Amino acid sequence: MQDNSQKNFSAELSHLDSQGQAQMVDVSGKASTVRQAVAVGRVRMQTETFNAIQDGNTPKGDVLATARIAGIMAAKQTSNLIPLCHSLPLQKVTVEITPDFQLPGYHIQATVKTKAETGVEMEALTAVSVAALTLYDMAKALEKSIQIESIYLVSKTGGKSGDYSASEL
C-alpha cells in the first residue's frame, strides 16, 4: 500500500525537493529583470530614550547613523544569514529611519533594488531587522524595554509572480 503522505513536494514548495528535503531553488533558467522590494518596521521606546537619541546624547554615539549603515550592510549579507537565499548583486540599498514623536520611536524603511533572476524581499526585510536590532543595541544602555515591532514587506516589483503591495497594518 502506497503512503499518500509522500507527495511531490517540489511541485508545491520550491525550497523542497521531491523527498521533502530543503534545497536552494534553481533560478538559472529565469530572465534577469529589475526587481525592487520595500520593507518596514518600527522601534518603540520610552520618551526619555527617544529624546536622548534625538539630541545625540547616547553613550555609544550616533545611534541612527550606525543603525542605517548596519541595515545596508545586512542587506548585502542576507545570503550568508538565511540558508537558502541566493547571493544577489544589489544595485541600490536605502535605509531610512524616521522619528515618530507619537510612538515614541522610529519607523524604519528599507528599499532594495537589483537586476537579477530572483527577488530582493529577504534583503529588504533583513535590512529593516538588523537596523532595528542595531538601534536597540546602541540604546540599550538607556533602556532595556525597547520594542521592535511590525516588520513586514510593503511591496515588491518584478519577477514571474508579479507586483505585490501590502495594506498598512
mmCIF file of C-alpha atoms in Angstrom:
data_model
loop_
_atom_site.group_PDB
_atom_site.id
_atom_site.type_symbol
_atom_site.label_atom_id
_atom_site.label_comp_id
_atom_site.label_asym_id
_atom_site.label_seq_id
_atom_site.Cartn_x
_atom_site.Cartn_y
_atom_site.Cartn_z
ATOM 1 C CA MET A 1 0.000 0.000 0.000
ATOM 2 C CA GLN A 2 1.397 3.392 -1.002
ATOM 3 C CA ASP A 3 1.777 6.105 1.605
ATOM 4 C CA ASN A 4 -0.160 9.097 0.269
ATOM 5 C CA SER A 5 1.581 11.428 2.709
ATOM 6 C CA GLN A 6 4.690 11.260 0.490
ATOM 7 C CA LYS A 7 3.746 13.911 -2.073
ATOM 8 C CA ASN A 8 5.894 15.511 -4.721
ATOM 9 C CA PHE A 9 6.963 18.416 -2.527
ATOM 10 C CA SER A 10 8.902 20.159 -5.280
ATOM 11 C CA ALA A 11 5.657 20.901 -7.165
ATOM 12 C CA GLU A 12 4.176 22.627 -4.115
ATOM 13 C CA LEU A 13 7.106 24.305 -2.352
ATOM 14 C CA SER A 14 10.070 25.475 -4.371
ATOM 15 C CA HIS A 15 12.523 25.106 -1.480
ATOM 16 C CA LEU A 16 11.776 21.390 -1.048
ATOM 17 C CA ASP A 17 12.861 18.577 -3.337
ATOM 18 C CA SER A 18 10.734 15.542 -4.227
ATOM 19 C CA GLN A 19 11.722 13.868 -0.941
ATOM 20 C CA GLY A 20 10.823 16.922 1.139
ATOM 21 C CA GLN A 21 14.452 17.958 1.741
ATOM 22 C CA ALA A 22 15.462 21.618 1.759
ATOM 23 C CA GLN A 23 17.102 22.823 -1.424
ATOM 24 C CA MET A 24 18.220 26.065 -2.995
ATOM 25 C CA VAL A 25 15.925 26.965 -5.889
ATOM 26 C CA ASP A 26 17.493 26.790 -9.350
ATOM 27 C CA VAL A 27 16.950 30.229 -10.895
ATOM 28 C CA SER A 28 19.381 29.729 -13.777
ATOM 29 C CA GLY A 29 16.545 29.479 -16.306
ATOM 30 C CA LYS A 30 14.889 32.718 -15.234
ATOM 31 C CA ALA A 31 15.364 36.022 -17.019
ATOM 32 C CA SER A 32 17.363 38.695 -15.256
ATOM 33 C CA THR A 33 14.926 41.553 -14.611
ATOM 34 C CA VAL A 34 14.813 44.661 -12.451
ATOM 35 C CA ARG A 35 13.355 43.840 -9.054
ATOM 36 C CA GLN A 36 12.703 46.012 -6.037
ATOM 37 C CA ALA A 37 11.378 45.369 -2.552
ATOM 38 C CA VAL A 38 10.386 47.701 0.275
ATOM 39 C CA ALA A 39 10.088 46.570 3.892
ATOM 40 C CA VAL A 40 9.236 48.486 7.042
ATOM 41 C CA GLY A 41 9.340 48.111 10.795
ATOM 42 C CA ARG A 42 9.289 50.255 13.870
ATOM 43 C CA VAL A 43 11.110 50.582 17.144
ATOM 44 C CA ARG A 44 9.166 51.788 20.189
ATOM 45 C CA MET A 45 10.815 53.214 23.311
ATOM 46 C CA GLN A 46 10.305 55.453 26.297
ATOM 47 C CA THR A 47 10.148 59.195 25.691
ATOM 48 C CA GLU A 48 13.384 59.774 27.624
ATOM 49 C CA THR A 49 15.267 57.320 25.417
ATOM 50 C CA PHE A 50 13.770 58.798 22.255
ATOM 51 C CA ASN A 51 14.749 62.311 23.340
ATOM 52 C CA ALA A 52 18.319 61.223 24.145
ATOM 53 C CA ILE A 53 18.686 59.695 20.674
ATOM 54 C CA GLN A 54 17.176 62.768 19.012
ATOM 55 C CA ASP A 55 19.510 65.035 20.985
ATOM 56 C CA GLY A 56 22.548 62.888 20.166
ATOM 57 C CA ASN A 57 23.095 62.250 23.855
ATOM 58 C CA THR A 58 23.719 58.494 23.964
ATOM 59 C CA PRO A 59 26.649 56.557 25.454
ATOM 60 C CA LYS A 60 27.536 54.728 22.202
ATOM 61 C CA GLY A 61 27.436 57.628 19.748
ATOM 62 C CA ASP A 62 25.291 58.253 16.677
ATOM 63 C CA VAL A 63 22.534 55.657 17.050
ATOM 64 C CA LEU A 64 20.673 56.398 13.823
ATOM 65 C CA ALA A 65 23.695 56.576 11.508
ATOM 66 C CA THR A 66 25.025 53.317 12.917
ATOM 67 C CA ALA A 67 21.646 51.598 12.525
ATOM 68 C CA ARG A 68 21.308 52.861 8.943
ATOM 69 C CA ILE A 69 24.756 51.549 7.966
ATOM 70 C CA ALA A 70 24.058 48.230 9.725
ATOM 71 C CA GLY A 71 20.850 47.836 7.703
ATOM 72 C CA ILE A 72 22.672 48.455 4.432
ATOM 73 C CA MET A 73 25.428 46.009 5.376
ATOM 74 C CA ALA A 74 22.850 43.402 6.398
ATOM 75 C CA ALA A 75 21.060 43.578 3.045
ATOM 76 C CA LYS A 76 24.383 42.819 1.368
ATOM 77 C CA GLN A 77 24.933 39.813 3.658
ATOM 78 C CA THR A 78 21.460 38.246 3.521
ATOM 79 C CA SER A 79 22.573 35.114 1.685
ATOM 80 C CA ASN A 80 25.100 34.486 4.476
ATOM 81 C CA LEU A 81 22.391 34.764 7.130
ATOM 82 C CA ILE A 82 19.438 32.926 5.574
ATOM 83 C CA PRO A 83 20.458 29.462 4.374
ATOM 84 C CA LEU A 84 18.570 29.127 1.078
ATOM 85 C CA CYS A 85 18.797 32.726 -0.151
ATOM 86 C CA HIS A 86 20.691 33.453 -3.343
ATOM 87 C CA SER A 87 23.630 35.815 -3.329
ATOM 88 C CA LEU A 88 22.464 38.801 -5.380
ATOM 89 C CA PRO A 89 24.216 41.776 -6.966
ATOM 90 C CA LEU A 90 22.447 44.651 -5.225
ATOM 91 C CA GLN A 91 22.361 47.861 -7.223
ATOM 92 C CA LYS A 92 20.757 50.008 -4.526
ATOM 93 C CA VAL A 93 20.015 49.761 -0.821
ATOM 94 C CA THR A 94 18.500 52.601 1.163
ATOM 95 C CA VAL A 95 17.561 52.546 4.826
ATOM 96 C CA GLU A 96 15.509 55.440 6.130
ATOM 97 C CA ILE A 97 14.959 55.924 9.853
ATOM 98 C CA THR A 98 12.256 58.457 10.623
ATOM 99 C CA PRO A 99 11.406 59.744 14.107
ATOM 100 C CA ASP A 100 7.828 59.382 15.327
ATOM 101 C CA PHE A 101 7.200 61.573 18.359
ATOM 102 C CA GLN A 102 3.785 59.982 18.956
ATOM 103 C CA LEU A 103 5.119 56.409 19.142
ATOM 104 C CA PRO A 104 7.648 57.428 20.592
ATOM 105 C CA GLY A 105 10.298 55.790 18.479
ATOM 106 C CA TYR A 106 11.333 55.280 14.893
ATOM 107 C CA HIS A 107 9.960 53.965 11.629
ATOM 108 C CA ILE A 108 12.495 52.091 9.533
ATOM 109 C CA GLN A 109 12.097 51.591 5.790
ATOM 110 C CA ALA A 110 14.477 49.682 3.548
ATOM 111 C CA THR A 111 14.366 49.697 -0.233
ATOM 112 C CA VAL A 112 16.491 47.199 -2.130
ATOM 113 C CA LYS A 113 16.910 47.030 -5.905
ATOM 114 C CA THR A 114 18.664 44.590 -8.219
ATOM 115 C CA LYS A 115 18.698 43.273 -11.736
ATOM 116 C CA ALA A 116 18.732 39.526 -11.234
ATOM 117 C CA GLU A 117 16.877 36.229 -11.620
ATOM 118 C CA THR A 118 15.213 36.356 -8.217
ATOM 119 C CA GLY A 119 13.743 38.976 -5.899
ATOM 120 C CA VAL A 120 15.109 41.030 -3.024
ATOM 121 C CA GLU A 121 12.316 40.701 -0.459
ATOM 122 C CA MET A 122 14.557 38.942 2.049
ATOM 123 C CA GLU A 123 17.257 41.589 1.636
ATOM 124 C CA ALA A 124 14.788 44.380 2.417
ATOM 125 C CA LEU A 125 13.374 42.517 5.429
ATOM 126 C CA THR A 126 16.873 41.726 6.685
ATOM 127 C CA ALA A 127 17.923 45.358 6.335
ATOM 128 C CA VAL A 128 14.985 46.525 8.464
ATOM 129 C CA SER A 129 15.523 43.792 11.046
ATOM 130 C CA VAL A 130 19.225 44.464 11.523
ATOM 131 C CA ALA A 131 18.744 48.239 11.544
ATOM 132 C CA ALA A 132 16.163 47.784 14.313
ATOM 133 C CA LEU A 133 18.421 45.411 16.254
ATOM 134 C CA THR A 134 21.314 47.848 15.935
ATOM 135 C CA LEU A 135 19.152 50.708 17.147
ATOM 136 C CA TYR A 136 18.299 48.562 20.168
ATOM 137 C CA ASP A 137 21.951 47.684 20.746
ATOM 138 C CA MET A 138 23.052 51.305 20.517
ATOM 139 C CA ALA A 139 20.389 52.466 23.005
ATOM 140 C CA LYS A 140 20.115 49.508 25.402
ATOM 141 C CA ALA A 141 22.284 51.283 27.982
ATOM 142 C CA LEU A 142 19.460 53.816 28.248
ATOM 143 C CA GLU A 143 16.572 51.359 28.145
ATOM 144 C CA LYS A 144 16.241 47.585 28.033
ATOM 145 C CA SER A 145 12.496 47.598 27.249
ATOM 146 C CA ILE A 146 12.806 48.956 23.689
ATOM 147 C CA GLN A 147 10.414 47.051 21.414
ATOM 148 C CA ILE A 148 10.938 46.049 17.799
ATOM 149 C CA GLU A 149 7.560 45.798 16.055
ATOM 150 C CA SER A 150 5.707 45.189 12.821
ATOM 151 C CA ILE A 151 8.440 44.202 10.384
ATOM 152 C CA TYR A 152 6.831 43.321 7.071
ATOM 153 C CA LEU A 153 7.117 43.535 3.300
ATOM 154 C CA VAL A 154 5.308 46.602 1.950
ATOM 155 C CA SER A 155 5.846 45.986 -1.740
ATOM 156 C CA LYS A 156 7.821 44.181 -4.363
ATOM 157 C CA THR A 157 8.061 44.642 -8.097
ATOM 158 C CA GLY A 158 9.386 42.485 -10.898
ATOM 159 C CA GLY A 159 9.651 38.787 -11.420
ATOM 160 C CA LYS A 160 7.367 35.989 -12.538
ATOM 161 C CA SER A 161 4.923 36.341 -9.637
ATOM 162 C CA GLY A 162 4.311 39.992 -10.466
ATOM 163 C CA ASP A 163 3.973 43.001 -8.234
ATOM 164 C CA TYR A 164 2.824 42.892 -4.622
ATOM 165 C CA SER A 165 1.610 45.666 -2.332
ATOM 166 C CA ALA A 166 0.522 45.217 1.283
ATOM 167 C CA SER A 167 -2.019 47.315 3.062
ATOM 168 C CA GLU A 168 -0.887 49.108 6.207
ATOM 169 C CA LEU A 169 -1.043 47.034 9.381
#
